[in-house]
CSV table of C-alpha atoms and ligand atoms in Angstrom, one decimal:
chain,number,residue,atom,x,y,z
A,1,MET,CA,-12.6,-17.9,-32.2
A,2,SER,CA,-15.8,-20.1,-32.1
A,3,ASP,CA,-18.6,-19.2,-29.9
A,4,HIS,CA,-20.9,-21.5,-27.8
A,5,VAL,CA,-22.9,-22.5,-30.9
A,6,GLY,CA,-19.8,-23.0,-33.1
A,7,VAL,CA,-20.1,-19.7,-35.1
A,8,ARG,CA,-16.7,-18.2,-35.9
A,9,HIS,CA,-15.9,-14.6,-35.1
A,10,LEU,CA,-12.9,-12.5,-35.7
A,11,VAL,CA,-12.1,-10.8,-32.3
A,12,VAL,CA,-10.5,-7.4,-32.6
A,13,THR,CA,-8.7,-6.1,-29.6
A,14,ARG,CA,-6.2,-3.4,-30.6
A,15,HIS,CA,-7.4,0.2,-30.2
A,16,ALA,CA,-6.2,1.2,-33.7
A,17,LEU,CA,-7.9,-1.7,-35.4
A,18,VAL,CA,-11.2,-1.4,-33.4
A,19,ARG,CA,-11.2,2.3,-34.4
A,20,GLN,CA,-10.5,1.4,-38.0
A,21,VAL,CA,-13.4,-0.9,-38.2
A,22,LEU,CA,-15.8,1.5,-36.5
A,23,ALA,CA,-14.8,4.3,-38.8
A,24,ASP,CA,-15.5,2.3,-41.9
A,25,PRO,CA,-19.2,1.4,-42.1
A,26,VAL,CA,-19.0,0.6,-45.8
A,27,THR,CA,-16.5,-2.3,-45.4
A,28,TYR,CA,-17.7,-3.2,-41.9
A,29,ARG,CA,-21.4,-2.8,-41.6
A,30,PRO,CA,-23.4,-2.6,-38.4
A,31,ASP,CA,-26.2,-4.9,-39.6
A,32,ASN,CA,-25.4,-7.7,-37.2
A,33,ALA,CA,-25.3,-5.5,-34.1
A,34,LEU,CA,-28.6,-6.8,-32.6
A,35,ASP,CA,-28.5,-10.4,-34.0
A,36,ALA,CA,-29.2,-13.0,-31.3
A,37,VAL,CA,-26.0,-14.7,-30.4
A,38,THR,CA,-28.0,-17.9,-29.5
A,39,PRO,CA,-30.1,-18.6,-32.6
A,40,MET,CA,-33.8,-18.6,-31.7
A,41,PRO,CA,-35.6,-21.9,-32.1
A,42,VAL,CA,-38.9,-21.9,-34.0
A,43,THR,CA,-40.8,-22.1,-30.7
A,44,ALA,CA,-39.3,-18.8,-29.4
A,45,LEU,CA,-39.9,-17.2,-32.8
A,46,ARG,CA,-43.5,-18.2,-32.6
A,47,VAL,CA,-43.9,-16.6,-29.2
A,48,LEU,CA,-42.4,-13.4,-30.6
A,49,ALA,CA,-44.6,-13.6,-33.7
A,50,GLY,CA,-47.6,-14.1,-31.5
A,51,HIS,CA,-46.9,-10.6,-30.1
A,52,ARG,CA,-46.4,-9.3,-33.6
A,53,PHE,CA,-42.8,-8.6,-32.6
A,54,ARG,CA,-40.8,-6.9,-35.4
A,55,LEU,CA,-37.6,-5.0,-35.1
A,56,PRO,CA,-36.6,-3.3,-38.4
A,57,PRO,CA,-33.2,-1.7,-38.5
A,58,THR,CA,-33.5,1.8,-37.0
A,59,LEU,CA,-30.4,2.9,-35.1
A,60,ALA,CA,-27.4,0.7,-34.1
A,61,ASN,CA,-28.0,-1.9,-36.8
A,62,ASN,CA,-29.2,0.4,-39.5
A,63,SER,CA,-26.8,0.8,-42.5
A,64,GLY,CA,-29.6,2.1,-44.7
A,65,ALA,CA,-30.6,5.5,-45.9
A,66,SER,CA,-33.1,6.1,-43.0
A,67,HIS,CA,-30.3,6.0,-40.4
A,68,PRO,CA,-29.1,9.6,-40.5
A,69,GLU,CA,-32.6,11.0,-40.2
A,70,ILE,CA,-33.7,8.7,-37.4
A,71,ARG,CA,-30.4,9.4,-35.6
A,72,ALA,CA,-30.9,13.2,-36.0
A,73,ILE,CA,-34.3,13.1,-34.4
A,74,VAL,CA,-33.0,11.1,-31.4
A,75,ALA,CA,-30.0,13.3,-31.1
A,76,ALA,CA,-32.2,16.4,-31.0
A,77,ALA,CA,-34.1,14.9,-28.0
A,78,LEU,CA,-30.8,14.3,-26.3
A,79,HIS,CA,-29.2,17.6,-27.2
A,80,PRO,CA,-26.5,18.7,-24.6
A,81,GLU,CA,-28.6,21.8,-23.6
A,82,ARG,CA,-31.6,19.6,-22.9
A,83,VAL,CA,-29.3,17.2,-20.9
A,84,ALA,CA,-27.8,20.1,-18.9
A,85,ALA,CA,-31.2,21.3,-18.0
A,86,GLN,CA,-31.9,18.0,-16.2
A,87,ARG,CA,-28.8,18.3,-14.0
A,88,PRO,CA,-30.2,20.3,-11.1
A,89,TRP,CA,-33.2,17.9,-10.8
A,90,LEU,CA,-31.0,14.8,-10.9
A,91,THR,CA,-28.5,16.3,-8.4
A,92,ALA,CA,-31.4,17.0,-5.9
A,93,LEU,CA,-32.7,13.5,-6.4
A,94,VAL,CA,-29.4,11.8,-5.9
A,95,ARG,CA,-28.5,14.0,-3.0
A,96,ASP,CA,-31.7,13.1,-1.2
A,97,ARG,CA,-31.2,9.4,-1.8
A,98,VAL,CA,-27.5,9.6,-0.7
A,99,ALA,CA,-28.5,11.3,2.6
A,100,ARG,CA,-31.1,8.5,3.3
A,101,LEU,CA,-28.6,5.8,2.4
A,102,GLY,CA,-26.0,7.4,4.6
A,103,THR,CA,-28.4,7.3,7.5
A,104,ARG,CA,-29.1,3.7,6.9
A,105,LEU,CA,-25.4,2.9,6.8
A,106,ASP,CA,-25.0,4.7,10.1
A,107,THR,CA,-27.4,2.2,11.7
A,108,GLY,CA,-25.2,-0.6,10.5
A,109,ALA,CA,-27.7,-1.8,7.9
A,110,PRO,CA,-26.5,-3.0,4.4
A,111,VAL,CA,-27.2,-0.8,1.4
A,112,ASP,CA,-27.4,-2.0,-2.2
A,113,LEU,CA,-26.1,0.8,-4.4
A,114,TYR,CA,-27.5,-0.9,-7.5
A,115,ALA,CA,-31.1,-1.4,-6.3
A,116,ASP,CA,-31.3,1.6,-3.9
A,117,LEU,CA,-29.4,4.2,-6.0
A,118,ALA,CA,-28.4,3.4,-9.6
A,119,ALA,CA,-31.0,1.1,-11.1
A,120,ASP,CA,-33.8,3.6,-12.0
A,121,LEU,CA,-31.9,6.9,-12.2
A,122,PRO,CA,-31.2,6.7,-16.0
A,123,LEU,CA,-34.8,5.7,-16.8
A,124,LEU,CA,-36.3,8.5,-14.7
A,125,THR,CA,-34.0,11.0,-16.4
A,126,LEU,CA,-34.7,9.6,-19.9
A,127,ALA,CA,-38.4,9.9,-19.2
A,128,ARG,CA,-38.0,13.6,-18.7
A,129,LEU,CA,-36.2,14.0,-22.0
A,130,VAL,CA,-38.2,11.6,-24.2
A,131,GLU,CA,-41.9,10.9,-23.8
A,132,LEU,CA,-42.1,7.2,-22.9
A,133,PRO,CA,-45.0,4.7,-22.4
A,134,ASP,CA,-46.6,5.0,-19.0
A,135,ALA,CA,-45.2,1.8,-17.7
A,136,PRO,CA,-43.9,1.1,-14.1
A,137,VAL,CA,-40.1,1.5,-13.8
A,138,GLY,CA,-39.8,-2.2,-12.7
A,139,ALA,CA,-41.6,-3.4,-15.8
A,140,VAL,CA,-39.3,-1.4,-18.1
A,141,LYS,CA,-36.2,-2.6,-16.3
A,142,GLU,CA,-37.3,-6.2,-16.5
A,143,PHE,CA,-38.1,-5.9,-20.2
A,144,ALA,CA,-34.7,-4.3,-21.0
A,145,ARG,CA,-32.7,-6.9,-19.1
A,146,ALA,CA,-34.7,-9.6,-20.7
A,147,ALA,CA,-33.9,-8.1,-24.2
A,148,LEU,CA,-30.1,-8.0,-23.3
A,149,GLU,CA,-30.2,-11.6,-22.3
A,150,LEU,CA,-32.3,-12.8,-25.2
A,151,PHE,CA,-30.1,-11.2,-27.8
A,152,TRP,CA,-26.6,-11.4,-26.3
A,153,ALA,CA,-26.4,-14.3,-23.8
A,154,PRO,CA,-25.8,-18.0,-24.3
A,155,LEU,CA,-29.2,-19.6,-23.6
A,156,ASP,CA,-31.1,-22.8,-23.5
A,157,THR,CA,-34.5,-23.1,-25.2
A,158,ASP,CA,-36.6,-22.9,-22.0
A,159,ARG,CA,-35.0,-19.6,-21.1
A,160,GLN,CA,-35.3,-18.3,-24.6
A,161,LEU,CA,-39.1,-19.0,-24.5
A,162,ALA,CA,-39.5,-17.2,-21.2
A,163,LEU,CA,-37.5,-14.2,-22.4
A,164,ALA,CA,-39.3,-14.1,-25.7
A,165,ALA,CA,-42.6,-13.9,-23.8
A,166,GLU,CA,-41.3,-11.0,-21.7
A,167,VAL,CA,-39.8,-9.1,-24.6
A,168,GLY,CA,-42.9,-9.7,-26.8
A,169,ARG,CA,-45.3,-8.5,-24.0
A,170,PHE,CA,-43.5,-5.2,-23.7
A,171,HIS,CA,-43.2,-4.8,-27.5
A,172,ARG,CA,-47.0,-4.7,-27.5
A,173,VAL,CA,-46.9,-1.8,-25.0
A,174,LEU,CA,-44.5,0.0,-27.2
A,175,ARG,CA,-46.6,-0.6,-30.3
A,176,ASP,CA,-49.6,1.0,-28.7
A,177,PHE,CA,-47.6,3.9,-27.5
A,178,ALA,CA,-45.8,4.4,-30.9
A,179,ALA,CA,-49.2,4.8,-32.6
A,180,THR,CA,-50.4,7.7,-30.4
A,181,GLY,CA,-47.5,8.9,-28.2
A,182,GLY,CA,-46.1,12.4,-28.5
A,183,GLY,CA,-42.5,13.7,-28.3
A,184,LEU,CA,-40.0,11.5,-30.1
A,185,ALA,CA,-42.6,9.0,-31.2
A,186,GLY,CA,-44.7,11.8,-32.7
A,187,GLU,CA,-41.7,13.3,-34.4
A,188,LEU,CA,-40.7,10.0,-36.0
A,189,ARG,CA,-44.3,9.5,-37.2
A,190,ALA,CA,-44.4,13.1,-38.5
A,191,ALA,CA,-41.2,12.5,-40.5
A,192,GLY,CA,-43.0,9.7,-42.3
A,193,HIS,CA,-41.5,6.7,-40.6
A,194,PRO,CA,-43.8,3.6,-40.5
A,195,PRO,CA,-45.1,2.3,-37.1
A,196,ASP,CA,-42.6,-0.6,-37.0
A,197,VAL,CA,-39.7,1.9,-37.2
A,198,VAL,CA,-41.1,4.1,-34.4
A,199,VAL,CA,-41.4,0.9,-32.2
A,200,GLY,CA,-37.9,-0.2,-33.2
A,201,ALA,CA,-36.4,3.2,-32.3
A,202,LEU,CA,-38.2,3.3,-28.9
A,203,PHE,CA,-37.3,-0.3,-28.2
A,204,PHE,CA,-33.6,0.4,-28.7
A,205,LEU,CA,-33.7,3.6,-26.8
A,206,LEU,CA,-35.4,2.1,-23.8
A,207,VAL,CA,-32.7,-0.5,-23.6
A,208,ALA,CA,-29.6,1.4,-24.7
A,209,GLY,CA,-30.7,4.7,-23.0
A,210,GLN,CA,-31.1,3.5,-19.5
A,211,GLU,CA,-29.9,-0.1,-18.8
A,212,THR,CA,-26.4,0.7,-20.0
A,213,THR,CA,-26.0,3.7,-17.8
A,214,SER,CA,-27.4,2.1,-14.6
A,215,GLN,CA,-25.0,-0.8,-15.2
A,216,PHE,CA,-22.1,1.7,-15.6
A,217,LEU,CA,-23.0,3.6,-12.4
A,218,THR,CA,-23.0,0.4,-10.4
A,219,LEU,CA,-19.7,-0.8,-11.9
A,220,LEU,CA,-18.1,2.6,-11.4
A,221,LEU,CA,-19.2,2.9,-7.7
A,222,HIS,CA,-17.8,-0.6,-7.1
A,223,ARG,CA,-14.5,0.3,-8.7
A,224,LEU,CA,-14.3,3.5,-6.6
A,225,ALA,CA,-14.9,1.5,-3.4
A,226,GLY,CA,-11.5,0.0,-4.1
A,227,GLU,CA,-9.8,3.3,-5.1
A,228,PRO,CA,-9.4,5.2,-1.8
A,229,ALA,CA,-6.8,7.5,-3.2
A,230,VAL,CA,-9.1,8.6,-6.0
A,231,ARG,CA,-11.9,9.3,-3.5
A,232,ALA,CA,-9.5,11.3,-1.4
A,233,GLY,CA,-8.6,13.3,-4.5
A,234,LEU,CA,-12.3,13.9,-5.2
A,235,ARG,CA,-12.7,15.2,-1.6
A,236,THR,CA,-9.8,17.7,-1.8
A,237,GLY,CA,-10.6,18.7,-5.4
A,238,ASP,CA,-7.3,17.4,-6.7
A,239,VAL,CA,-9.1,14.9,-8.9
A,240,ALA,CA,-11.8,16.1,-11.3
A,241,VAL,CA,-15.2,14.3,-11.4
A,242,ALA,CA,-15.2,14.4,-15.2
A,243,ASP,CA,-11.8,12.6,-15.2
A,244,VAL,CA,-13.1,9.9,-12.9
A,245,VAL,CA,-16.1,9.3,-15.2
A,246,GLU,CA,-13.8,9.0,-18.2
A,247,GLU,CA,-11.4,6.6,-16.5
A,248,GLY,CA,-14.4,4.7,-15.3
A,249,LEU,CA,-15.7,4.4,-18.9
A,250,ARG,CA,-12.3,3.2,-20.0
A,251,LEU,CA,-11.9,0.6,-17.3
A,252,GLU,CA,-15.4,-0.4,-16.4
A,253,PRO,CA,-17.5,-0.1,-19.6
A,254,PRO,CA,-21.0,-1.6,-19.4
A,255,ILE,CA,-20.7,-2.6,-23.0
A,256,VAL,CA,-17.6,-4.8,-23.4
A,257,THR,CA,-18.0,-5.8,-27.1
A,258,TRP,CA,-19.9,-4.6,-30.2
A,259,ARG,CA,-20.3,-6.3,-33.5
A,260,ARG,CA,-19.8,-5.5,-37.2
A,261,VAL,CA,-20.1,-7.7,-40.3
A,262,ALA,CA,-17.7,-7.5,-43.2
A,263,ALA,CA,-19.4,-6.4,-46.4
A,264,THR,CA,-16.5,-7.2,-48.7
A,265,ASP,CA,-13.2,-9.0,-48.6
A,266,SER,CA,-10.6,-6.9,-46.7
A,267,THR,CA,-7.4,-7.1,-44.7
A,268,LEU,CA,-7.3,-5.9,-41.1
A,269,GLY,CA,-4.0,-5.6,-39.3
A,270,GLY,CA,-2.5,-8.1,-41.7
A,271,THR,CA,-5.3,-10.6,-41.2
A,272,ALA,CA,-7.6,-11.5,-44.2
A,273,VAL,CA,-11.2,-10.8,-43.4
A,274,PRO,CA,-13.5,-12.5,-45.9
A,275,ALA,CA,-16.9,-10.9,-46.7
A,276,GLY,CA,-19.6,-12.1,-44.3
A,277,SER,CA,-17.2,-12.4,-41.3
A,278,SER,CA,-18.6,-11.4,-37.9
A,279,LEU,CA,-16.2,-9.1,-36.1
A,280,VAL,CA,-16.4,-8.9,-32.4
A,281,LEU,CA,-14.9,-5.5,-31.4
A,282,TRP,CA,-13.6,-5.9,-27.8
A,283,LEU,CA,-14.2,-2.3,-26.7
A,284,ALA,CA,-13.1,-3.0,-23.1
A,285,ARG,CA,-9.8,-4.4,-24.3
A,286,ALA,CA,-9.2,-1.5,-26.6
A,287,GLY,CA,-9.5,0.8,-23.6
A,288,ARG,CA,-6.5,-1.0,-22.0
A,289,ASP,CA,-4.3,-0.9,-25.1
A,290,PRO,CA,-0.8,0.1,-23.9
A,291,ALA,CA,-0.2,1.8,-27.2
A,292,VAL,CA,-2.8,4.4,-26.1
A,293,VAL,CA,-2.8,4.5,-22.3
A,294,GLU,CA,0.1,5.1,-20.0
A,295,THR,CA,-0.8,2.7,-17.2
A,296,PRO,CA,-3.6,0.7,-18.8
A,297,ASP,CA,-4.8,-1.3,-15.8
A,298,GLU,CA,-4.6,1.4,-13.2
A,299,PHE,CA,-7.4,3.8,-12.4
A,300,ARG,CA,-5.6,7.1,-12.8
A,301,PRO,CA,-8.1,9.9,-13.7
A,302,GLY,CA,-6.6,12.3,-16.2
A,303,GLN,CA,-3.8,10.1,-17.3
A,304,ARG,CA,-2.6,10.3,-20.9
A,305,GLY,CA,-4.9,8.4,-23.1
A,306,SER,CA,-7.7,8.0,-20.5
A,307,ARG,CA,-10.2,9.8,-22.7
A,308,ARG,CA,-9.4,7.9,-25.9
A,309,HIS,CA,-11.5,4.9,-24.9
A,310,LEU,CA,-14.0,3.5,-27.4
A,311,SER,CA,-16.6,2.7,-24.9
A,312,PHE,CA,-19.2,4.7,-26.8
A,313,GLY,CA,-18.1,3.3,-30.2
A,314,ALA,CA,-17.0,5.6,-33.0
A,315,GLY,CA,-18.0,6.9,-36.4
A,316,ALA,CA,-21.5,7.1,-37.9
A,317,HIS,CA,-23.1,5.0,-35.2
A,318,ARG,CA,-21.2,6.5,-32.2
A,319,CYS,CA,-23.5,6.6,-29.1
A,320,VAL,CA,-25.8,9.6,-29.2
A,321,GLY,CA,-26.5,9.3,-25.5
A,322,ASP,CA,-22.9,10.0,-24.4
A,323,VAL,CA,-23.5,13.5,-23.1
A,324,LEU,CA,-26.5,12.2,-21.0
A,325,ALA,CA,-24.6,9.2,-19.7
A,326,ARG,CA,-21.6,11.4,-18.7
A,327,MET,CA,-23.8,13.9,-17.0
A,328,GLU,CA,-25.6,11.1,-15.0
A,329,ALA,CA,-22.3,9.6,-14.0
A,330,ALA,CA,-20.8,12.9,-13.0
A,331,VAL,CA,-23.7,13.6,-10.7
A,332,VAL,CA,-23.6,10.2,-9.1
A,333,VAL,CA,-19.8,10.3,-8.6
A,334,ALA,CA,-19.9,13.8,-7.1
A,335,GLU,CA,-22.8,13.0,-4.7
A,336,ALA,CA,-22.3,9.3,-3.9
A,337,ALA,CA,-18.6,8.8,-3.7
A,338,PRO,CA,-18.5,9.9,0.0
A,339,LEU,CA,-20.8,7.1,0.9
A,340,LEU,CA,-18.0,4.7,0.1
A,341,ASP,CA,-15.7,6.0,2.8
A,342,GLY,CA,-15.3,3.5,5.6
A,343,VAL,CA,-17.5,0.8,4.1
A,344,ALA,CA,-16.9,-2.8,3.5
A,345,VAL,CA,-18.2,-4.5,0.4
A,346,VAL,CA,-20.7,-7.2,1.5
A,347,ARG,CA,-21.5,-8.3,-2.0
A,348,PRO,CA,-19.7,-7.2,-5.2
A,349,PRO,CA,-21.6,-7.0,-8.4
A,350,TRP,CA,-22.1,-10.4,-10.1
A,351,CYS,CA,-22.2,-10.3,-13.9
A,352,PRO,CA,-23.8,-13.1,-15.9
A,353,ASP,CA,-22.4,-14.7,-19.0
A,354,ASN,CA,-23.1,-12.3,-21.8
A,355,LEU,CA,-21.2,-11.4,-25.0
A,356,THR,CA,-21.8,-7.6,-24.7
A,357,PHE,CA,-23.4,-6.3,-21.5
A,358,ARG,CA,-22.0,-6.6,-18.0
A,359,MET,CA,-25.5,-6.5,-16.3
A,360,PRO,CA,-24.3,-6.3,-12.6
A,361,ASP,CA,-27.1,-7.6,-10.3
A,362,ALA,CA,-26.3,-5.8,-7.0
A,363,PHE,CA,-23.6,-4.0,-5.1
A,364,VAL,CA,-24.0,-4.2,-1.3
A,365,ILE,CA,-22.0,-2.3,1.2
A,366,ARG,CA,-22.0,-1.9,5.0
A,367,ARG,CA,-20.2,0.5,7.3
A,368,SER,CA,-17.1,-1.2,8.6
A,369,ALA,CA,-17.0,-1.7,12.3
A,370,GLY,CA,-15.3,1.2,14.0
A,371,ALA,CA,-15.4,3.5,10.9
A,372,PRO,CA,-16.6,7.0,11.6
A,373,ALA,CA,-20.2,7.7,10.5
B,401,HEM,C1,-22.5,4.5,-20.2
B,401,HEM,C2,-23.5,4.4,-21.0
B,401,HEM,C3,-23.5,4.0,-22.4
B,401,HEM,C4,-22.6,3.3,-23.1
B,401,HEM,C5,-21.3,2.7,-22.7
B,401,HEM,C6,-23.0,3.3,-24.5
B,401,HEM,C7,-22.4,2.6,-25.5
B,401,HEM,C8,-22.8,2.6,-26.8
B,401,HEM,C9,-22.2,1.9,-27.9
B,401,HEM,C10,-20.9,1.1,-27.8
B,401,HEM,C11,-22.9,2.1,-29.0
B,401,HEM,C12,-22.6,1.5,-30.4
B,401,HEM,C13,-21.7,2.5,-31.1
B,401,HEM,C14,-21.2,2.1,-32.5
B,401,HEM,O1,-21.7,1.2,-33.2
B,401,HEM,O2,-20.1,2.7,-32.9
B,401,HEM,C15,-24.0,2.9,-28.7
B,401,HEM,C16,-25.0,3.3,-29.6
B,401,HEM,C17,-26.1,4.0,-29.2
B,401,HEM,N1,-26.4,4.5,-28.0
B,401,HEM,FE1,-25.3,4.3,-26.3
B,401,HEM,N2,-24.2,4.0,-24.6
B,401,HEM,C18,-24.5,4.4,-23.3
B,401,HEM,C19,-25.6,5.2,-23.0
B,401,HEM,C20,-26.6,5.6,-23.9
B,401,HEM,C21,-27.7,6.5,-23.5
B,401,HEM,C22,-27.9,7.1,-22.2
B,401,HEM,C23,-28.4,6.6,-24.7
B,401,HEM,C24,-29.7,7.4,-24.9
B,401,HEM,C25,-30.5,7.9,-24.0
B,401,HEM,C26,-27.8,5.9,-25.7
B,401,HEM,C27,-28.3,5.7,-27.0
B,401,HEM,C28,-27.6,5.1,-28.0
B,401,HEM,C29,-28.1,5.1,-29.4
B,401,HEM,C30,-29.4,5.7,-29.9
B,401,HEM,C31,-27.1,4.4,-30.1
B,401,HEM,C32,-27.2,4.1,-31.6
B,401,HEM,C33,-26.6,5.2,-32.4
B,401,HEM,C34,-26.6,5.0,-33.9
B,401,HEM,O3,-26.6,3.9,-34.4
B,401,HEM,O4,-26.6,6.0,-34.6
B,401,HEM,N3,-26.7,5.3,-25.2
B,401,HEM,N4,-23.9,3.2,-27.4
């Protein structure tokens, strides 16, 4: 299909074919993963250049020789044991917030589960695992959302200029930190990676490592608000939290598509794919492939095929933050699902036009009249 600027893409929807593409980084390279879907005009490029913005391939779009080593350094920082060590701290934080929000709901006031619960949790957790620049949470969230819009949304020039200024400003903060910061930044420097690479890795991590998960938490809570039987199962212990998280990832992935570019001529599912083709892998659709899942559109934790979603990608570039994202989601589901009993949805999440990210903006609930506190 053609996109909003007339560029042609091959859209891949079937689970087996999406998997085949992801598993073959030689034929289908990740180089276009972070390309702007709305080409940037010279004016916006000048704004970025003014901030000395550069984004060399480091992680998701890196098909070069440096990828395995950069990935290994990031993966070590996000090792499952390090993630598990954060669980008690996160549980206490979420429990405290949920208690406060429950009290607010009892007074009849509305509660925004995005702003008041989910938005900053992944960033706060990431900051305990990876040394990050000392920037206010709000500034990091704004920068990350600006980056997702600048690179993945259909945009007009004025908006591109505004977003380029925002992203460029934060890039400067990252550059200063990359030169002196410890932890991951220090390790990348010590491994001999040039400053641009350190900035590029931090840039990607600050977006991928927190914005995705806060979006997912919001979408999952919204979904659970409409799934009373699943919540009842969680209460009685008949439904496992981990199964709810997996079914949520399958049905409400925060990243709905991901891109690859064909390096050579090939054939995919009987369709000719000329070299240079852009492939849009519809991860969300692949999660609902009836060839893989028994009841594809129903939220049935633990059903056959539930865990076979491709929401974290697959192959050499598969998400390295999956254990962290799953832990965060499990804590939020276990602690916050009871808040959804007896509430009415005042404002469901609204998601802007974006090729890849859902970016929900809010999720407001209120205790239904007559419901028990
Ligand atoms: C629900 C939350 C998340 C989802 C749905 C998600 C999804 C994805 C997807 C689809 C990819 C591309 C995979 C591919 O090309 O095959 C990816 C890559 C990546 N993700 Fe995540 N992600 C999430 C959370 C996180 C977190 C919490 C972190 C780190 C703190 C993280 C770090 C990364 C990194 C570094 C890559 C690039 C890996 C590479 O190229 O080697 N992600 N993620």
